[in-house]
């Protein structure tokens, strides 16, 4: 085996080890769903700043499942998951740069509603927001 081929083989082996390590770290740190029945609170903040709270008891693993169960949101599917357009009967007007922000205890979530794993006692907000 030539020195060049040996170097390539070693490089590929190192890359493979790094990929396996990255997958192991991801699997160990990703949010896990809580099994069983849980109760969460979803607070809807409308355009006029009025607020409405929904207590949802569900066995869904993620926030989308809980919202769908209550028929609380409607939207369109995209490559990123559900794009929320309507919450509690109020539709965001994209022509006016309106959109529904999803937060947990006031902090913007990092994923769409499919990726938000829920646990008992958690509090989420859906806020009609203006401006991109």
XYZ file of N, CA, C and O in Angstrom:
528
model
N 0.853 -1.165 0.000
C 0.000 0.000 0.000
C 0.904 1.235 0.000
O 1.813 1.351 0.806
N 0.578 2.147 -0.879
C 1.407 3.351 -0.988
C 1.135 4.298 0.182
O 0.107 4.206 0.865
N 2.063 5.201 0.386
C 1.951 6.166 1.473
C 0.715 7.059 1.275
O 0.014 7.380 2.231
N 0.425 7.417 0.033
C -0.728 8.267 -0.283
C -2.024 7.530 0.055
O -2.924 8.096 0.677
N -2.146 6.258 -0.335
C -3.350 5.473 -0.050
C -3.538 5.277 1.449
O -4.659 5.306 1.955
N -2.432 5.059 2.156
C -2.503 4.875 3.606
C -3.014 6.160 4.268
O -3.834 6.125 5.173
N -2.555 7.314 3.803
C -2.999 8.603 4.354
C -4.489 8.819 4.105
O -5.208 9.292 4.983
N -4.949 8.471 2.933
C -6.376 8.597 2.608
C -7.195 7.675 3.506
O -8.221 8.080 4.057
N -6.743 6.446 3.682
C -7.445 5.476 4.524
C -7.511 5.965 5.971
O -8.564 5.886 6.618
N -6.443 6.508 6.483
C -6.424 7.034 7.849
C -7.375 8.227 7.962
O -8.129 8.351 8.932
N -7.396 9.095 6.969
C -8.291 10.249 6.962
C -9.755 9.831 6.971
O -10.576 10.394 7.708
N -10.097 8.833 6.174
C -11.467 8.329 6.126
C -11.851 7.710 7.475
O -12.956 7.916 7.989
N -10.932 6.961 8.077
C -11.200 6.340 9.377
C -11.431 7.402 10.444
O -12.353 7.281 11.264
N -10.640 8.458 10.456
C -10.811 9.543 11.424
C -12.151 10.238 11.211
O -12.883 10.516 12.164
N -12.501 10.486 9.961
C -13.784 11.113 9.648
C -14.939 10.247 10.129
O -15.903 10.748 10.715
N -14.860 8.944 9.916
C -15.905 8.024 10.354
C -16.054 8.052 11.873
O -17.170 8.098 12.392
N -14.951 8.063 12.597
C -14.992 8.130 14.060
C -15.649 9.432 14.519
O -16.459 9.441 15.445
N -15.325 10.551 13.863
C -15.919 11.839 14.224
C -17.423 11.864 13.974
O -18.183 12.394 14.789
N -17.864 11.279 12.878
C -19.296 11.226 12.571
C -20.029 10.388 13.613
O -21.088 10.777 14.123
N -19.468 9.245 13.965
C -20.092 8.383 14.980
C -20.153 9.108 16.322
O -21.162 9.051 17.024
N -19.102 9.808 16.690
C -19.087 10.557 17.954
C -20.140 11.665 17.942
O -20.846 11.870 18.938
N -20.270 12.369 16.829
C -21.271 13.437 16.728
C -22.677 12.881 16.863
O -23.528 13.468 17.542
N -22.958 11.747 16.237
C -24.273 11.117 16.359
C -24.546 10.678 17.794
O -25.668 10.822 18.293
N -23.547 10.155 18.461
C -23.713 9.734 19.853
C -24.027 10.927 20.753
O -24.903 10.857 21.616
N -23.332 12.034 20.549
C -23.584 13.246 21.337
C -24.990 13.763 21.070
O -25.737 14.103 21.990
N -25.403 13.804 19.804
C -26.736 14.275 19.449
C -27.805 13.410 20.105
O -28.743 13.916 20.716
N -27.678 12.094 19.994
C -28.675 11.198 20.582
C -28.727 11.317 22.093
O -29.779 11.136 22.701
N -27.627 11.643 22.714
C -27.595 11.770 24.159
C -28.128 13.084 24.685
O -28.522 13.178 25.844
N -28.168 14.113 23.827
C -28.569 15.439 24.297
C -29.863 15.961 23.681
O -30.351 17.004 24.119
N -30.430 15.273 22.727
C -31.657 15.783 22.107
C -32.811 15.696 23.098
O -32.828 14.858 23.996
N -33.805 16.583 22.945
C -34.945 16.572 23.856
C -35.696 15.244 23.757
O -35.914 14.721 22.675
N -36.086 14.723 24.902
C -36.828 13.473 24.949
C -38.273 13.761 25.329
O -38.549 14.620 26.151
N -39.173 13.021 24.738
C -40.579 13.159 25.071
C -40.856 12.464 26.389
O -40.253 11.449 26.706
N -41.774 13.030 27.175
C -42.208 12.394 28.408
C -43.345 11.452 28.059
O -44.323 11.856 27.430
N -43.218 10.198 28.444
C -44.251 9.208 28.148
C -45.467 9.433 29.041
O -45.365 9.979 30.130
N -46.625 8.988 28.550
C -47.841 9.044 29.351
C -48.596 10.346 29.217
O -48.279 11.206 28.416
N -49.602 10.480 30.058
C -50.460 11.654 30.035
C -49.796 12.808 30.773
O -49.189 12.623 31.815
N -49.924 13.983 30.201
C -49.371 15.191 30.806
C -50.314 16.357 30.538
O -51.109 16.312 29.605
N -50.218 17.374 31.363
C -51.026 18.578 31.184
C -50.090 19.751 30.962
O -49.168 19.976 31.752
N -50.315 20.473 29.872
C -49.530 21.663 29.564
C -50.477 22.853 29.447
O -51.690 22.686 29.304
N -49.909 24.040 29.524
C -50.679 25.266 29.325
C -50.187 25.936 28.059
O -48.982 26.094 27.860
N -51.115 26.304 27.197
C -50.796 27.062 25.988
C -51.541 28.388 26.092
O -52.761 28.416 26.195
N -50.777 29.468 26.108
C -51.358 30.798 26.190
C -51.300 31.432 24.807
O -50.240 31.490 24.187
N -52.445 31.890 24.328
C -52.527 32.542 23.025
C -52.605 34.050 23.256
O -53.448 34.527 24.021
N -51.693 34.780 22.612
C -51.686 36.239 22.696
C -52.103 36.764 21.329
O -51.364 36.642 20.348
N -53.314 37.327 21.282
C -53.888 37.799 20.023
C -53.316 39.154 19.617
O -52.619 39.810 20.397
N -53.642 39.565 18.408
C -53.141 40.827 17.856
C -53.516 42.015 18.731
O -52.727 42.938 18.914
N -54.709 41.986 19.323
C -55.153 43.085 20.184
C -54.580 42.966 21.605
O -54.984 43.684 22.499
N -53.625 42.034 21.778
C -52.925 41.766 23.028
C -53.788 41.081 24.087
O -53.360 40.922 25.231
N -55.018 40.683 23.703
C -55.816 39.882 24.636
C -55.186 38.497 24.746
O -54.504 38.035 23.825
N -55.370 37.869 25.896
C -54.752 36.568 26.168
C -55.823 35.549 26.508
O -56.805 35.870 27.161
N -55.568 34.323 26.056
C -56.479 33.234 26.367
C -55.641 32.001 26.677
O -54.720 31.677 25.931
N -55.935 31.357 27.806
C -55.171 30.190 28.237
C -55.930 28.909 27.959
O -57.132 28.830 28.175
N -55.196 27.924 27.486
C -55.754 26.602 27.229
C -54.963 25.580 28.037
O -53.748 25.500 27.904
N -55.646 24.834 28.889
C -55.023 23.709 29.603
C -55.284 22.485 28.740
O -56.426 22.163 28.435
N -54.222 21.809 28.337
C -54.348 20.661 27.442
C -53.802 19.431 28.154
O -52.648 19.409 28.555
N -54.648 18.428 28.310
C -54.220 17.139 28.836
C -54.093 16.202 27.647
O -55.041 16.039 26.874
N -52.911 15.622 27.487
C -52.624 14.860 26.280
C -51.622 13.751 26.542
O -50.878 13.803 27.516
N -51.607 12.803 25.658
C -50.553 11.786 25.672
C -49.616 11.996 24.478
O -48.720 11.184 24.246
N -49.816 13.104 23.748
C -48.943 13.430 22.611
C -47.522 13.642 23.103
O -47.294 14.091 24.222
N -46.569 13.329 22.256
C -45.161 13.508 22.610
C -44.671 14.922 22.327
O -43.794 15.423 23.008
N -45.246 15.557 21.288
C -44.747 16.884 20.921
C -45.870 17.908 20.939
O -47.051 17.575 21.042
N -45.480 19.181 20.866
C -46.444 20.269 20.954
C -47.439 20.223 19.803
O -48.624 20.489 20.007
N -47.000 19.849 18.628
C -47.939 19.789 17.510
C -49.071 18.810 17.794
O -50.232 19.092 17.538
N -48.733 17.649 18.336
C -49.760 16.663 18.649
C -50.788 17.210 19.616
O -51.998 16.989 19.456
N -50.334 17.948 20.631
C -51.253 18.533 21.610
C -52.118 19.614 20.971
O -53.329 19.688 21.215
N -51.521 20.463 20.132
C -52.277 21.522 19.463
C -53.284 20.944 18.476
O -54.422 21.418 18.388
N -52.874 19.912 17.733
C -53.785 19.258 16.789
C -54.947 18.601 17.528
O -56.091 18.639 17.071
N -54.652 17.980 18.655
C -55.680 17.310 19.453
C -56.808 18.280 19.810
O -57.978 17.926 19.792
N -56.453 19.508 20.121
C -57.433 20.524 20.524
C -57.940 21.338 19.341
O -58.750 22.246 19.528
N -57.441 21.041 18.139
C -57.796 21.803 16.937
C -57.567 23.304 17.168
O -58.363 24.137 16.758
N -56.471 23.616 17.849
C -56.172 24.992 18.229
C -55.464 25.767 17.126
O -55.560 26.983 17.066
N -54.744 25.064 16.248
C -53.997 25.731 15.186
C -54.327 25.127 13.833
O -54.689 23.956 13.736
N -54.191 25.947 12.809
C -54.277 25.497 11.433
C -53.126 26.156 10.681
O -52.646 27.217 11.078
N -52.726 25.502 9.619
C -51.642 26.067 8.830
C -51.366 25.235 7.608
O -52.185 24.407 7.207
N -50.193 25.440 7.058
C -49.815 24.692 5.865
C -48.536 23.918 6.158
O -47.716 24.342 6.971
N -48.400 22.794 5.475
C -47.215 21.962 5.642
C -46.102 22.497 4.749
O -46.345 22.918 3.629
N -44.897 22.489 5.281
C -43.737 22.885 4.495
C -42.647 21.857 4.730
O -42.817 20.931 5.519
N -41.521 22.029 4.085
C -40.412 21.103 4.287
C -39.893 21.167 5.718
O -39.201 20.274 6.183
N -40.240 22.226 6.452
C -39.810 22.393 7.842
C -40.879 21.959 8.839
O -40.690 22.095 10.036
N -42.016 21.484 8.354
C -43.113 21.084 9.232
C -44.279 22.035 9.078
O -44.415 22.733 8.074
N -45.110 22.100 10.108
C -46.303 22.938 10.072
C -45.937 24.414 10.180
O -45.246 24.829 11.115
N -46.406 25.214 9.219
C -46.297 26.665 9.306
C -47.639 27.144 9.852
O -48.671 27.044 9.178
N -47.642 27.622 11.090
C -48.888 28.015 11.753
C -49.393 29.317 11.149
O -48.682 30.325 11.119
N -50.633 29.291 10.675
C -51.250 30.470 10.081
C -52.400 31.006 10.927
O -52.625 32.205 10.985
N -53.134 30.083 11.582
C -54.301 30.463 12.375
C -54.207 29.819 13.748
O -53.903 28.628 13.856
N -54.459 30.611 14.783
C -54.488 30.123 16.155
C -55.762 30.647 16.806
O -56.049 31.856 16.719
N -56.522 29.754 17.433
C -57.738 30.148 18.153
C -58.632 31.038 17.288
O -59.207 32.015 17.759
N -58.709 30.717 15.994
C -59.586 31.435 15.081
C -59.021 32.711 14.489
O -59.655 33.323 13.637
N -57.835 33.150 14.903
C -57.243 34.371 14.351
C -56.128 34.018 13.383
O -55.198 33.292 13.734
N -56.228 34.556 12.165
C -55.268 34.253 11.107
C -54.273 35.391 10.941
O -54.656 36.560 10.872
N -53.000 35.023 10.893
C -51.940 36.005 10.636
C -52.000 36.414 9.170
O -52.203 35.582 8.291
N -51.820 37.690 8.916
C -51.844 38.235 7.558
C -50.403 38.470 7.107
O -49.759 39.440 7.517
N -49.901 37.588 6.250
C -48.507 37.704 5.821
C -48.251 38.988 5.031
O -47.127 39.484 5.015
N -49.279 39.544 4.390
C -49.117 40.809 3.669
C -48.742 41.943 4.624
O -48.123 42.925 4.230
N -49.111 41.792 5.893
C -48.771 42.780 6.926
C -47.610 42.301 7.800
O -47.410 42.816 8.897
N -46.872 41.293 7.309
C -45.731 40.708 8.025
C -46.139 40.157 9.395
O -45.407 40.259 10.373
N -47.321 39.549 9.471
C -47.776 38.935 10.709
C -47.437 37.450 10.692
O -47.531 36.794 9.653
N -47.071 36.926 11.855
C -46.755 35.512 12.000
C -46.928 35.113 13.456
O -46.938 35.948 14.352
N -47.074 33.802 13.677
C -47.265 33.283 15.026
C -45.927 32.837 15.603
O -45.309 31.908 15.108
N -45.477 33.496 16.653
C -44.253 33.120 17.352
C -44.594 32.062 18.397
O -45.604 32.161 19.086
N -43.738 31.058 18.521
C -43.908 30.003 19.523
C -42.798 30.154 20.551
O -41.618 30.109 20.208
N -43.200 30.359 21.801
C -42.228 30.509 22.884
C -42.574 29.552 24.021
O -43.708 29.104 24.147
N -41.566 29.244 24.806
C -41.744 28.424 26.012
C -41.279 29.266 27.183
O -40.112 29.666 27.233
N -42.205 29.580 28.071
C -41.895 30.438 29.222
C -41.217 31.735 28.788
O -40.278 32.211 29.420
N -41.673 32.303 27.667
C -41.165 33.576 27.188
C -39.914 33.512 26.335
O -39.458 34.529 25.832
N -39.354 32.318 26.139
C -38.135 32.167 25.345
C -38.475 31.535 24.002
O -39.155 30.506 23.953
N -37.992 32.152 22.927
C -38.259 31.643 21.578
C -37.774 30.201 21.457
O -36.671 29.883 21.887
N -38.598 29.347 20.871
C -38.203 27.956 20.667
C -37.265 27.853 19.473
O -37.284 28.696 18.585
N -36.450 26.812 19.473
C -35.446 26.645 18.425
C -35.912 25.755 17.281
O -35.210 25.635 16.276
N -37.056 25.103 17.445
C -37.572 24.216 16.403
C -39.039 24.513 16.170
O -39.660 25.262 16.929
N -39.592 23.893 15.140
C -41.017 23.989 14.905
C -41.776 23.145 15.926
O -41.177 22.425 16.732
N -43.101 23.225 15.894
C -43.917 22.546 16.903
C -43.747 21.029 16.893
O -43.938 20.387 17.920
N -43.345 20.442 15.751
C -43.097 18.992 15.720
C -41.884 18.613 16.558
O -41.825 17.536 17.126
N -40.916 19.480 16.634
C -39.670 19.198 17.335
C -39.682 19.571 18.810
O -38.702 19.345 19.513
N -40.783 20.136 19.284
C -40.866 20.534 20.694
C -41.477 19.385 21.483
O -42.676 19.143 21.432
N -40.629 18.664 22.216
C -41.085 17.559 23.052
C -41.651 18.139 24.345
O -41.025 19.000 24.965
N -42.829 17.681 24.737
C -43.509 18.288 25.885
C -43.420 17.407 27.128
O -43.257 16.190 27.034
N -43.517 18.068 28.272
C -43.520 17.386 29.564
C -44.595 18.024 30.438
O -45.004 19.177 30.221
N -45.035 17.285 31.433
C -46.094 17.738 32.328
C -45.732 19.067 32.984
O -44.606 19.271 33.435
N -46.707 19.991 32.996
C -46.543 21.264 33.689
C -45.916 22.369 32.871
O -45.781 23.495 33.365
N -45.536 22.111 31.637
C -44.872 23.141 30.834
C -45.867 24.195 30.353
O -47.068 23.963 30.279
N -45.316 25.373 30.020
C -46.109 26.525 29.588
C -45.553 27.042 28.268
O -44.366 27.339 28.166
N -46.414 27.153 27.271
C -46.042 27.654 25.948
C -46.906 28.851 25.601
O -48.030 28.982 26.085
N -46.370 29.715 24.737
C -47.117 30.866 24.264
C -47.123 30.872 22.738
O -46.100 30.581 22.121
N -48.252 31.207 22.170
C -48.395 31.440 20.731
C -48.807 32.899 20.599
O -49.899 33.280 21.022
N -47.921 33.723 20.041
C -48.122 35.162 20.015
C -48.163 35.660 18.578
O -47.230 35.416 17.807
N -49.243 36.379 18.228
C -49.317 36.988 16.905
C -48.327 38.143 16.885
O -48.438 39.094 17.663
N -47.329 38.037 16.022
C -46.213 38.960 15.978
C -46.212 39.697 14.645
O -46.567 39.115 13.620
N -45.833 40.963 14.652
C -45.789 41.773 13.426
C -44.336 42.139 13.139
O -43.623 42.620 14.012
N -43.919 41.894 11.894
C -42.577 42.248 11.440
C -41.691 41.025 11.323
O -41.689 40.161 12.182
N -40.991 40.966 10.215
C -40.091 39.833 10.005
C -38.859 40.112 10.779
O -38.012 39.549 11.146
